[in-house]
PDB file of C-alpha atoms in Angstrom:
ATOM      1  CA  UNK A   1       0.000   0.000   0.000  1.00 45.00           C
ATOM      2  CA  UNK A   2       1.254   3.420  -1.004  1.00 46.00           C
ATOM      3  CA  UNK A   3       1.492   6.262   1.563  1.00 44.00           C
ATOM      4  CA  UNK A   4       0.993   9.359   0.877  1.00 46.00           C
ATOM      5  CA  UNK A   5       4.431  11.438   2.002  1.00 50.00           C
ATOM      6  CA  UNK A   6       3.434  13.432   5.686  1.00 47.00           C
ATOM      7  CA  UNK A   7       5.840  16.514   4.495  1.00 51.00           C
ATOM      8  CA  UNK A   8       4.477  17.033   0.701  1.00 50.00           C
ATOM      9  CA  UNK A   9       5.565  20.430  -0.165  1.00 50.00           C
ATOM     10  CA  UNK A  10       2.225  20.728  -2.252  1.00 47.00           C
ATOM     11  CA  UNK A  11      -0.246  19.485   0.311  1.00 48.00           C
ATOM     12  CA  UNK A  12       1.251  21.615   2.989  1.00 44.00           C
ATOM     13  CA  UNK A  13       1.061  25.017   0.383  1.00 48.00           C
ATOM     14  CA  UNK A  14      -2.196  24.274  -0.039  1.00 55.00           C
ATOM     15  CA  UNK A  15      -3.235  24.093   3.615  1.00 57.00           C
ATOM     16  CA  UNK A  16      -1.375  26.872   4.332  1.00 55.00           C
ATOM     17  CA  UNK A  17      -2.989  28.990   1.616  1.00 51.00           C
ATOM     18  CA  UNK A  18      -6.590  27.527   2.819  1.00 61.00           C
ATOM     19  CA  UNK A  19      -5.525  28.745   6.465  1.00 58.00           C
ATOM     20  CA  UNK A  20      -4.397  32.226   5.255  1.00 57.00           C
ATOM     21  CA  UNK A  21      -8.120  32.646   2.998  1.00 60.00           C
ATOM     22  CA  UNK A  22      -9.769  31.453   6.072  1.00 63.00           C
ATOM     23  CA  UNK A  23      -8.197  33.696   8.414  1.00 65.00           C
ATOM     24  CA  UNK A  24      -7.244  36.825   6.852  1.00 69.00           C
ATOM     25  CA  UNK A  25     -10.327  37.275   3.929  1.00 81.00           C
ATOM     26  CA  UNK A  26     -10.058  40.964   3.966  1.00 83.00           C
ATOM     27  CA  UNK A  27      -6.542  40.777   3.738  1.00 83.00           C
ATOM     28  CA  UNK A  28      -7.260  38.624  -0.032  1.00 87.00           C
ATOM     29  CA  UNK A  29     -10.346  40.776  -0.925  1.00 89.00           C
ATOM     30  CA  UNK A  30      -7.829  44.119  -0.658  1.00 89.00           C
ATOM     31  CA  UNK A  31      -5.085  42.233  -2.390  1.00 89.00           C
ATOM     32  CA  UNK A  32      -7.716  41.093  -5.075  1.00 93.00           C
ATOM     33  CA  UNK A  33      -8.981  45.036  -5.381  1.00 93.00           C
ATOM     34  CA  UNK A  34      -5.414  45.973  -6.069  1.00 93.00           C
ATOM     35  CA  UNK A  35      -4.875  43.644  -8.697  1.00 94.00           C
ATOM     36  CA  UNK A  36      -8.043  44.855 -10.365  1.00 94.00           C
ATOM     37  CA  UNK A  37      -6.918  48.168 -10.156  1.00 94.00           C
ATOM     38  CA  UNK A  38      -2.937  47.935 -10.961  1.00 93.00           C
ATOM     39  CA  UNK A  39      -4.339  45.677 -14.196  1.00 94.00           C
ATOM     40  CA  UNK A  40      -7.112  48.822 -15.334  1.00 93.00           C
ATOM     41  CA  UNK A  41      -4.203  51.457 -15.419  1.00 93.00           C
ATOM     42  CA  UNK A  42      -1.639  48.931 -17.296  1.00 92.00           C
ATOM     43  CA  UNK A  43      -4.641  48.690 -19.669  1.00 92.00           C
ATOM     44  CA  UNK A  44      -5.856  52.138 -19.858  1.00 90.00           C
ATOM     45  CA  UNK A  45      -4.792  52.426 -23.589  1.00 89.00           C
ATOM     46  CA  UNK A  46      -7.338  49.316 -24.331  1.00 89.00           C
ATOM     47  CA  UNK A  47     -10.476  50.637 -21.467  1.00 89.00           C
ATOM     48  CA  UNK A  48     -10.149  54.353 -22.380  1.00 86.00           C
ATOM     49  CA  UNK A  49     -11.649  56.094 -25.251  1.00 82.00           C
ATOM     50  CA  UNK A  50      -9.884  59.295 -25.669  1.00 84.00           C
ATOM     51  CA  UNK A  51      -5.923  60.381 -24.787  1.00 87.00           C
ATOM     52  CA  UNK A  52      -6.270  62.122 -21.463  1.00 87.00           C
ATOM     53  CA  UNK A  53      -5.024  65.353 -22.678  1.00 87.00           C
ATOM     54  CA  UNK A  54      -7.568  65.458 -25.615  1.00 87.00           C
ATOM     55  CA  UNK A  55      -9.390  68.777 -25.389  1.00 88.00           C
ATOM     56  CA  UNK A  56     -13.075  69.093 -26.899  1.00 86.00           C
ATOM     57  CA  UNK A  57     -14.412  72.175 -26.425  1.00 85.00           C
ATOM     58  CA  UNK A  58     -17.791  71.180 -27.092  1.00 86.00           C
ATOM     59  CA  UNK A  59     -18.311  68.253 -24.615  1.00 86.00           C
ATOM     60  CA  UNK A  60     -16.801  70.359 -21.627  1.00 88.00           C
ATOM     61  CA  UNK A  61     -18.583  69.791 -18.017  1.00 88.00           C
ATOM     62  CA  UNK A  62     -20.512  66.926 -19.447  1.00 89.00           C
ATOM     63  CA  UNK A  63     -21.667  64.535 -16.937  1.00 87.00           C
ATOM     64  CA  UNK A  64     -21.582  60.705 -16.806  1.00 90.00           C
ATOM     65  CA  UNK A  65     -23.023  59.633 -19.888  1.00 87.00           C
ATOM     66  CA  UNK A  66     -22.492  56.090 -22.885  1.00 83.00           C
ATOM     67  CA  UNK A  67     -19.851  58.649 -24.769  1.00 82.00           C
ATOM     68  CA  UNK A  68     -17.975  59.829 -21.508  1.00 85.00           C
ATOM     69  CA  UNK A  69     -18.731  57.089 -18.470  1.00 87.00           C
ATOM     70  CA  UNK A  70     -17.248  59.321 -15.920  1.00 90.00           C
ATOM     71  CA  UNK A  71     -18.123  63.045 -17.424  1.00 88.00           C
ATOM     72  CA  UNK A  72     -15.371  65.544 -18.925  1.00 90.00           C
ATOM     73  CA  UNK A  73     -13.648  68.133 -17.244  1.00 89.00           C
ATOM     74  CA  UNK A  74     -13.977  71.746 -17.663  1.00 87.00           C
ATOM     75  CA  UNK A  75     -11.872  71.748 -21.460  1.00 88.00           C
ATOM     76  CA  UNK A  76     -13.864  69.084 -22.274  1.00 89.00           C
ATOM     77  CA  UNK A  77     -10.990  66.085 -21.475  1.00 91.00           C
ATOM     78  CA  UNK A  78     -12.191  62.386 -20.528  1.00 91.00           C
ATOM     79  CA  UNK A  79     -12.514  62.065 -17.176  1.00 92.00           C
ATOM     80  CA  UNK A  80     -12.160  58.365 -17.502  1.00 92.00           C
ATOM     81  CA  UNK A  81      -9.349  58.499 -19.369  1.00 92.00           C
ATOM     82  CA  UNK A  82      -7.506  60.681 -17.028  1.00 92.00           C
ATOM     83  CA  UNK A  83      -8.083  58.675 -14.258  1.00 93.00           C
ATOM     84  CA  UNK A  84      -6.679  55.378 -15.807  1.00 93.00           C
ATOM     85  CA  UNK A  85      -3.511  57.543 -16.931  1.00 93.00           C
ATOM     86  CA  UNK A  86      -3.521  59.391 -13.919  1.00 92.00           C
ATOM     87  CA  UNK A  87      -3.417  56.459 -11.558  1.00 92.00           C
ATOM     88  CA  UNK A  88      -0.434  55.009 -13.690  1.00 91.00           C
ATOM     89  CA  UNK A  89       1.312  58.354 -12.214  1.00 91.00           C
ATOM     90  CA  UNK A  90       0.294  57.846  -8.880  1.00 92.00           C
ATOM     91  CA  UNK A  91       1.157  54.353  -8.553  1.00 93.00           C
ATOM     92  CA  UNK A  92       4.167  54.639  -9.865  1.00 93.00           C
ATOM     93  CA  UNK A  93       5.397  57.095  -8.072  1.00 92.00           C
ATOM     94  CA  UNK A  94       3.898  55.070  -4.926  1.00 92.00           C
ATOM     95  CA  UNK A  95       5.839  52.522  -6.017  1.00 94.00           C
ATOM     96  CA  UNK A  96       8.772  54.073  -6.626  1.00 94.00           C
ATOM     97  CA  UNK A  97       8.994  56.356  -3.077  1.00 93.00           C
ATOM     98  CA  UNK A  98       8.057  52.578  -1.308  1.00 93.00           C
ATOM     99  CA  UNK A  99      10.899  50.757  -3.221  1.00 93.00           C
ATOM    100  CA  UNK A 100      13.701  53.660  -2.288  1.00 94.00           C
ATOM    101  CA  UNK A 101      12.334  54.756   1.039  1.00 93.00           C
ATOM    102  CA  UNK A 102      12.462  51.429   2.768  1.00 92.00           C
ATOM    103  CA  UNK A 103      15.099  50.057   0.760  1.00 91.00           C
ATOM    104  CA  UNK A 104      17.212  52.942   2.032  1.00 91.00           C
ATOM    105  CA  UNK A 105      15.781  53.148   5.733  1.00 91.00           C
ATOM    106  CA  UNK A 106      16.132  49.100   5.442  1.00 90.00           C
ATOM    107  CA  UNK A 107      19.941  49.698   5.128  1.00 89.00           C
ATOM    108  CA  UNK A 108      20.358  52.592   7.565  1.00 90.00           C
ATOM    109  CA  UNK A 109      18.264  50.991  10.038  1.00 88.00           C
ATOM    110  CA  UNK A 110      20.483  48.041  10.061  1.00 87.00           C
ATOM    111  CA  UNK A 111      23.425  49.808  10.667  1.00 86.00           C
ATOM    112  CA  UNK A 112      22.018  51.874  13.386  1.00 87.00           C
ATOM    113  CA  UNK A 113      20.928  48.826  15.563  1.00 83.00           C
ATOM    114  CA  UNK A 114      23.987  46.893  15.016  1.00 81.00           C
ATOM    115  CA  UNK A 115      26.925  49.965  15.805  1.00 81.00           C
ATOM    116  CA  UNK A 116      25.841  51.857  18.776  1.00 79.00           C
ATOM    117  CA  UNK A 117      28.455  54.722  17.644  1.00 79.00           C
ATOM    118  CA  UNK A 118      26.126  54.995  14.186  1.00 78.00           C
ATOM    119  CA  UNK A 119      22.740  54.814  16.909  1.00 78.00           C
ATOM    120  CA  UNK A 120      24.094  57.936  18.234  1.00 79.00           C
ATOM    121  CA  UNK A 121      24.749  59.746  15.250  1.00 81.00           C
ATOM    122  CA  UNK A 122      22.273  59.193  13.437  1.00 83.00           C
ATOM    123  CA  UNK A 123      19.061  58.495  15.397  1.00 84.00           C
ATOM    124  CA  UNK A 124      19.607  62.122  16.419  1.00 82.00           C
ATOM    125  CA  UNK A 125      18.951  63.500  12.404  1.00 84.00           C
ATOM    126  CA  UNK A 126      16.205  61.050  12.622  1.00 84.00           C
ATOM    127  CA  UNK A 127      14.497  62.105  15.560  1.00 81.00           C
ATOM    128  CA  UNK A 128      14.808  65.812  14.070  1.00 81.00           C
ATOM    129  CA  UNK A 129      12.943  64.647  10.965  1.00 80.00           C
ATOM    130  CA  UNK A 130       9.844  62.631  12.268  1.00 81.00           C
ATOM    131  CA  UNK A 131       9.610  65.667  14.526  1.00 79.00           C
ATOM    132  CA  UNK A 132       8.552  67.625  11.392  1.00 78.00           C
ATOM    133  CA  UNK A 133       4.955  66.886   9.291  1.00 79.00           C
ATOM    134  CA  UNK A 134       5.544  65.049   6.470  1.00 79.00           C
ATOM    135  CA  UNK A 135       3.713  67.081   4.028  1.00 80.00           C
ATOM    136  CA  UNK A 136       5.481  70.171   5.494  1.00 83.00           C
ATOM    137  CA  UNK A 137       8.681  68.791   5.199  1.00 82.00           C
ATOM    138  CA  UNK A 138       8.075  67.981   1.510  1.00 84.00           C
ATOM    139  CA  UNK A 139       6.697  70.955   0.496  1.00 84.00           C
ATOM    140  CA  UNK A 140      10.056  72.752   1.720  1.00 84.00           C
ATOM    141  CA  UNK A 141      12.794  70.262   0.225  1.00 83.00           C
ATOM    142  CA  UNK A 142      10.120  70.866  -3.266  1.00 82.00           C
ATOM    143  CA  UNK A 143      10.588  75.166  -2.552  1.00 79.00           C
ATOM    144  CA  UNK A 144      14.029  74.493  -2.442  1.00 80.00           C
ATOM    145  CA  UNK A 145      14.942  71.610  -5.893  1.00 79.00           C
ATOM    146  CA  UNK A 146      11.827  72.669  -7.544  1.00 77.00           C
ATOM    147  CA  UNK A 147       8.746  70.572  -8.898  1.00 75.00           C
ATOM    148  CA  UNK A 148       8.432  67.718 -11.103  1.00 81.00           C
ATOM    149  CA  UNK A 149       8.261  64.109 -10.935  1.00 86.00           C
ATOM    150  CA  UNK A 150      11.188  63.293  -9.737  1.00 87.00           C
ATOM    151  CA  UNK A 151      11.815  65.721  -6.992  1.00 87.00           C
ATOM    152  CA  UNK A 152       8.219  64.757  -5.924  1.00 88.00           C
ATOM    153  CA  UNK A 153       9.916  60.784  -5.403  1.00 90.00           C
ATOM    154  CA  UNK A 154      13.286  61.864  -3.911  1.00 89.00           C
ATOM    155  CA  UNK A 155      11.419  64.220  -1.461  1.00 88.00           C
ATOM    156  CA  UNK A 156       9.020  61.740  -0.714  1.00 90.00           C
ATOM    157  CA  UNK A 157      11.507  59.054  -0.028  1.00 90.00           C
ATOM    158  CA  UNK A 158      13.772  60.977   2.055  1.00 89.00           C
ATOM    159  CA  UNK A 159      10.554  61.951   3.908  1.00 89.00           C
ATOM    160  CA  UNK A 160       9.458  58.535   4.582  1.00 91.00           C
ATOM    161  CA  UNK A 161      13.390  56.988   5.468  1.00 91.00           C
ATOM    162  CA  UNK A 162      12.908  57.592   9.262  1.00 89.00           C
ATOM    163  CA  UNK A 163       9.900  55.849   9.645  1.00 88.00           C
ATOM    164  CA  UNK A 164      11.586  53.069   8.087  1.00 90.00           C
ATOM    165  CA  UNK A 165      14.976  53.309   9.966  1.00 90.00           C
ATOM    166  CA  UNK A 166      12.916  53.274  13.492  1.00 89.00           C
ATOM    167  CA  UNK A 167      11.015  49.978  12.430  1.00 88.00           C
ATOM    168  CA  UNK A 168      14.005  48.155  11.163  1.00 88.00           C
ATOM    169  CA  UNK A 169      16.174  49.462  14.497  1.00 87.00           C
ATOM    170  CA  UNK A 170      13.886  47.933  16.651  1.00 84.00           C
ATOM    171  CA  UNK A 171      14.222  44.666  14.943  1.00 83.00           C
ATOM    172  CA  UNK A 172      17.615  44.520  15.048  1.00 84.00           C
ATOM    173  CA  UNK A 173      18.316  45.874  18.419  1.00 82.00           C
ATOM    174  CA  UNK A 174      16.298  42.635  19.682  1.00 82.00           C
ATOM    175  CA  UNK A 175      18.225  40.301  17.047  1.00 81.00           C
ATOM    176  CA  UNK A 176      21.729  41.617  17.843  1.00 76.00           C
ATOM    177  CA  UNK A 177      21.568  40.023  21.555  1.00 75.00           C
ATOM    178  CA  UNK A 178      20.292  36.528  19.856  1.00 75.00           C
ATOM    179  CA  UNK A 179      23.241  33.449  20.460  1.00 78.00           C
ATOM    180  CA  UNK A 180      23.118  32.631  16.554  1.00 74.00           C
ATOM    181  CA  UNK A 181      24.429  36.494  16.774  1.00 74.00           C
ATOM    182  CA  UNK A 182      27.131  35.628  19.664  1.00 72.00           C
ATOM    183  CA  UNK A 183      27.873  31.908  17.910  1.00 76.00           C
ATOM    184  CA  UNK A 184      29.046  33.336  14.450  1.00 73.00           C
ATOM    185  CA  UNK A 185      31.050  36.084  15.632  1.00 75.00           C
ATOM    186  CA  UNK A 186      32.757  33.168  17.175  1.00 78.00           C
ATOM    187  CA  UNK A 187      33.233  31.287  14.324  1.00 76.00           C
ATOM    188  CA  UNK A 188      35.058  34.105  12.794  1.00 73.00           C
ATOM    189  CA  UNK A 189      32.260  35.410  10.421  1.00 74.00           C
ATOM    190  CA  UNK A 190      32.613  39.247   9.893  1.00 75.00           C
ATOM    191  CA  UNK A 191      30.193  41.944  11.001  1.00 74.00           C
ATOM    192  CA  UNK A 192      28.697  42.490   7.915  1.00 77.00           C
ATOM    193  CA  UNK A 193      28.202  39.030   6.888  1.00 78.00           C
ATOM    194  CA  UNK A 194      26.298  38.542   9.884  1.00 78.00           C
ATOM    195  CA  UNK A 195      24.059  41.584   9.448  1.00 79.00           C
ATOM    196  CA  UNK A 196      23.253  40.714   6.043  1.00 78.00           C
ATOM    197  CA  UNK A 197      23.423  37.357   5.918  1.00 80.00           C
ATOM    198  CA  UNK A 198      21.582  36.321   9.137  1.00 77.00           C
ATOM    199  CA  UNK A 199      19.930  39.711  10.904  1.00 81.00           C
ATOM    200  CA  UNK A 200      18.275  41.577   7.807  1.00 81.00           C
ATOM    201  CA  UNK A 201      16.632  38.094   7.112  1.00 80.00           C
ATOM    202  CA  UNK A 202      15.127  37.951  10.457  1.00 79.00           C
ATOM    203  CA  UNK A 203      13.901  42.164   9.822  1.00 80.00           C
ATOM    204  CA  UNK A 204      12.362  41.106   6.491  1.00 80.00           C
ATOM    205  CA  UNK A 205       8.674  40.979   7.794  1.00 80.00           C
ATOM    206  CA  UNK A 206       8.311  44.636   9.291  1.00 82.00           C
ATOM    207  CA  UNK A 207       9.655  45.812   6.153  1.00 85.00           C
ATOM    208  CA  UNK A 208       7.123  44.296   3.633  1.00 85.00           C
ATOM    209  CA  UNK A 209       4.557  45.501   5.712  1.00 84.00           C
ATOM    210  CA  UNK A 210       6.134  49.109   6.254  1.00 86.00           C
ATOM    211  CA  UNK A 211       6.296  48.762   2.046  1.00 89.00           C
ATOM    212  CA  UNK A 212       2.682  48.284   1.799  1.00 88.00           C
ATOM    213  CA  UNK A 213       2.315  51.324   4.048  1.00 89.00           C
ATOM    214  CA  UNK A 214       4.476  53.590   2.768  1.00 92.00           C
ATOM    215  CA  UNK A 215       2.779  52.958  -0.753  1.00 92.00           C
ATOM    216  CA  UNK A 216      -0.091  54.517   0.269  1.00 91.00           C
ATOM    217  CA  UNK A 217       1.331  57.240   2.105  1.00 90.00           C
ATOM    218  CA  UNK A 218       3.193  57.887  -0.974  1.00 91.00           C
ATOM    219  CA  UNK A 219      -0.269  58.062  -3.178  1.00 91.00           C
ATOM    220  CA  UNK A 220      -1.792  60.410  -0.439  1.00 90.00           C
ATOM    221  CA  UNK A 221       1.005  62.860  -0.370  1.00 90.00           C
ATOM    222  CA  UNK A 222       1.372  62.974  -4.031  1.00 88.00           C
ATOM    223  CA  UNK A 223      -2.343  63.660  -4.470  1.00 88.00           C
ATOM    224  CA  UNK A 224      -1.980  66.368  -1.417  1.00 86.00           C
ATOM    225  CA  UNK A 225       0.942  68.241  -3.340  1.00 87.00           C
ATOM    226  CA  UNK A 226      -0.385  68.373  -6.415  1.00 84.00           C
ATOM    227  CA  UNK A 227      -3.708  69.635  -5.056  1.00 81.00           C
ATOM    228  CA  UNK A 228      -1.272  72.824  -3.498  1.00 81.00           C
ATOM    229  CA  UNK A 229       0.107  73.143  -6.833  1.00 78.00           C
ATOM    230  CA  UNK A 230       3.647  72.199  -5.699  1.00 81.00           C
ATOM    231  CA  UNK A 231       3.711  68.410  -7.021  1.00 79.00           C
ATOM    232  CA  UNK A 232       3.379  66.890 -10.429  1.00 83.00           C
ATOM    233  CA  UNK A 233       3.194  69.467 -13.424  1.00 82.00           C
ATOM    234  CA  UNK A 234       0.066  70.108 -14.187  1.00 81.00           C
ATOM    235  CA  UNK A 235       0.437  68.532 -17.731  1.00 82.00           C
ATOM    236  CA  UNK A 236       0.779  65.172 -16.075  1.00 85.00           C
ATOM    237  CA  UNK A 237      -2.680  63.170 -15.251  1.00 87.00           C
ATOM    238  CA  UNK A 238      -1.941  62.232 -11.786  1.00 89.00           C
ATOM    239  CA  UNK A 239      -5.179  61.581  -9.427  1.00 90.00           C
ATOM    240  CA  UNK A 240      -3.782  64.769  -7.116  1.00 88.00           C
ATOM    241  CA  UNK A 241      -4.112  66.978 -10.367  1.00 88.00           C
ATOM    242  CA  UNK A 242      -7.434  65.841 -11.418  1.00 90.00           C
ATOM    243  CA  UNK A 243      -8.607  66.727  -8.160  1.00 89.00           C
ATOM    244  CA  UNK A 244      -6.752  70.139  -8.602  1.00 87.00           C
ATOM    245  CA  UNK A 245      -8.957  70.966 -11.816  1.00 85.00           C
ATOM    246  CA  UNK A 246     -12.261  70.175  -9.968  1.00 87.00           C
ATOM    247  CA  UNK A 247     -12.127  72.629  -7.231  1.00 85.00           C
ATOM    248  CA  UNK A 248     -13.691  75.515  -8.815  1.00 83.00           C
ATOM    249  CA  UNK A 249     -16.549  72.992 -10.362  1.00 87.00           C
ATOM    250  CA  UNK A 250     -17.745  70.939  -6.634  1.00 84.00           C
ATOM    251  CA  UNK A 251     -21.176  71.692  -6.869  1.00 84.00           C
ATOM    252  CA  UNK A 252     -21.539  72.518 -10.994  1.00 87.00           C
ATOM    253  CA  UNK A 253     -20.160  69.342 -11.824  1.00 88.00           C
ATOM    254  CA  UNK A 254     -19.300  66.805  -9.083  1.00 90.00           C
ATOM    255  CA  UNK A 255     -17.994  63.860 -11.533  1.00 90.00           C
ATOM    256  CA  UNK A 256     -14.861  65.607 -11.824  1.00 91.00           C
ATOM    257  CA  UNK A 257     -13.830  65.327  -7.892  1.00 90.00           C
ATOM    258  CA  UNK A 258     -15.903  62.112  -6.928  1.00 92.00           C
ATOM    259  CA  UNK A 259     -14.164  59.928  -9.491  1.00 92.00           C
ATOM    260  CA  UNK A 260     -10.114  60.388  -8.850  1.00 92.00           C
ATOM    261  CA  UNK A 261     -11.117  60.495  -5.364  1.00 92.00           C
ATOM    262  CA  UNK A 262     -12.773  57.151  -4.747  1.00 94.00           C
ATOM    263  CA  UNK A 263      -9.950  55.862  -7.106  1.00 93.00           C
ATOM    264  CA  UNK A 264      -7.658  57.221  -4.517  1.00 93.00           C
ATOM    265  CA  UNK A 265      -9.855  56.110  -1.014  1.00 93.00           C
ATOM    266  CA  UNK A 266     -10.096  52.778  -2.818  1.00 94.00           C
ATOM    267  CA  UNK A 267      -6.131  52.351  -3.658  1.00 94.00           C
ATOM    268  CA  UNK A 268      -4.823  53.531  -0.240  1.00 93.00           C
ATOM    269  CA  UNK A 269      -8.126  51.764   1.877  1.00 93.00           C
ATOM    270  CA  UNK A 270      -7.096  48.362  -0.038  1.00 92.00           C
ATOM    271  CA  UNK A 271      -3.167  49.126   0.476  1.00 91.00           C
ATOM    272  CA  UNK A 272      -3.400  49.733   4.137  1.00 89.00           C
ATOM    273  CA  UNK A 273      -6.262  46.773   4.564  1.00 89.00           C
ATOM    274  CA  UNK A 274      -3.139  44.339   2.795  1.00 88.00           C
ATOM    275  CA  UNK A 275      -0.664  45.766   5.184  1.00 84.00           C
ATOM    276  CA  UNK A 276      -2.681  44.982   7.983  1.00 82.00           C
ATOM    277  CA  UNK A 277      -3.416  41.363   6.561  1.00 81.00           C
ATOM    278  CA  UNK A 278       0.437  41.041   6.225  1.00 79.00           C
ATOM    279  CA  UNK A 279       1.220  42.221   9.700  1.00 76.00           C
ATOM    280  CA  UNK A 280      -1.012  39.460  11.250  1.00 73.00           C
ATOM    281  CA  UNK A 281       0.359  37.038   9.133  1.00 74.00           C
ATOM    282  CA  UNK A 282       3.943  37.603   9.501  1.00 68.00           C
ATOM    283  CA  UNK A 283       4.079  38.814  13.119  1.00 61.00           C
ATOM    284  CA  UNK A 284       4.000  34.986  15.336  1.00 51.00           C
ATOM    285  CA  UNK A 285       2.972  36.952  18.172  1.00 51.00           C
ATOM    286  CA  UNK A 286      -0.239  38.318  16.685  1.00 47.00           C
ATOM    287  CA  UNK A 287      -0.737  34.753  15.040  1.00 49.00           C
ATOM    288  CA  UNK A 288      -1.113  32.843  18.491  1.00 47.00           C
ATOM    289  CA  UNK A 289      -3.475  35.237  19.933  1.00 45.00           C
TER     290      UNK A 289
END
């Protein structure tokens, strides 16, 4: 008689993944939302009608109708066109400030928990940053380099470093007392193959889930500087600028805010709903409660 194998890598995925669906369904519904709306921006060329910049006089401040499903702005533009292109700007610059901000904090952060010389350094420039509002703090590095894109992610990024670095010092300032620690400094393994061989393994949760944080407060501050004029050019569709062009037009025509904002509320509600999936699901303490 045949036995099935006790330690199948297959049977014990799928167990795991039916635990995960059971336990965290929001967690899948948010990650499912995402998908849907990371694959309607990639496809905006194919879903939208019009280029977002094309200007028709004639159809200006037309609500929701068959020829325009979410309305036109006030020169007439596609509002469902601009907010498929626009959210390709705002996601990508989401991505972009998550992928350097805790990629950078990641690295920073390890080296301040591991050399207490670096803690004191540098955890003093850190403090002096989170002591400052984000938004604020943007708005003046953006006075000083100017707007655009790209000052928009490196301001952003630099912004959101400390939140990182204080996360992943933490984490390390646990792991650094751990024997493994103790045992390969023994066996004559250098400092920084231990830190990134065996402590930023051990840091990796906190900082997916800080990723899927900072994403979305990456969206939100984009869409907040561009509404102050002081973000993206205003030739870009971004969901911040689209929201710009509707503030003289609230109560005339409504589909121009209502439209780029649920876009946005959906995107960062689904982004920080995942995060908090991913916390409980990486975090063993919160798992045997």
């Amino acid at each position: 008689m045949a036995f099935e194998p006790l330690s199948d890598p297959v049977l014990v995925g799928r167990r795991r993944l039916r635990h995960v669906i059971a336990d965290h369904p929001s967690m899948i519904v948010a990650g499912l939302a995402l998908l849907i709306i990371v694959a309607v921006t990639i496809l905006a060329p194919l879903l939208a009608h019009a280029a977002p910049d094309q200007i028709v006089v004639t159809d200006r401040l037309k609500g929701p109708s068959g020829a325009h499903l979410f309305g036109t702005d006030n020169l007439g533009r596609d509002i469902l066109a601009r907010t498929l292109y626009g959210g390709r700007t705002s996601l990508k610059i989401g991505l972009v400030v998550a992928l350097l901000s805790v990629g950078g904090g990641t690295v920073i952060g390890l080296l301040v928990g591991f050399y207490e010389i670096v803690d004191m350094i540098v955890m003093r420039l850190v403090d002096g940053l989170m002591a400052l509002p984000a938004l604020i703090l943007a708005i003046s590095m953006i006075g000083v380099l100017g707007a655009g894109i790209t000052t928009v992610v490196i301001c952003l990024s630099i912004v959101y470093v400390p939140r990182v670095v204080r996360v992943i010092r933490g984490s390390v300032l646990i792991i650094r007392k751990s024997t493994f620690v103790d045992d390969e400094r023994a066996l004559g393994q250098s400092e920084p193959y231990i830190l990134f061989r065996h402590v930023l393994p051990h840091c990796m949760s906190p900082v997916i889930v800080q990723a899927s944080f900072i994403f979305s407060y990456a969206i939100l501050a984009e869409a907040g500087l561009s509404f102050l004029g002081v973000g993206i050019p205003v030739d870009v569709p971004s969901w911040g600028n689209i929201l710009t062009d509707s503030r003289s037009y609230l109560t005339t025509a409504w589909w121009m805010s209502i439209f780029p904002g649920l876009a946005i509320a959906l995107t960062v509600l689904s982004l920080n709903v995942f995060g908090d999936g991913l916390r409980d699901l990486l975090d063993p303490r919160l798992q045997e409660r």
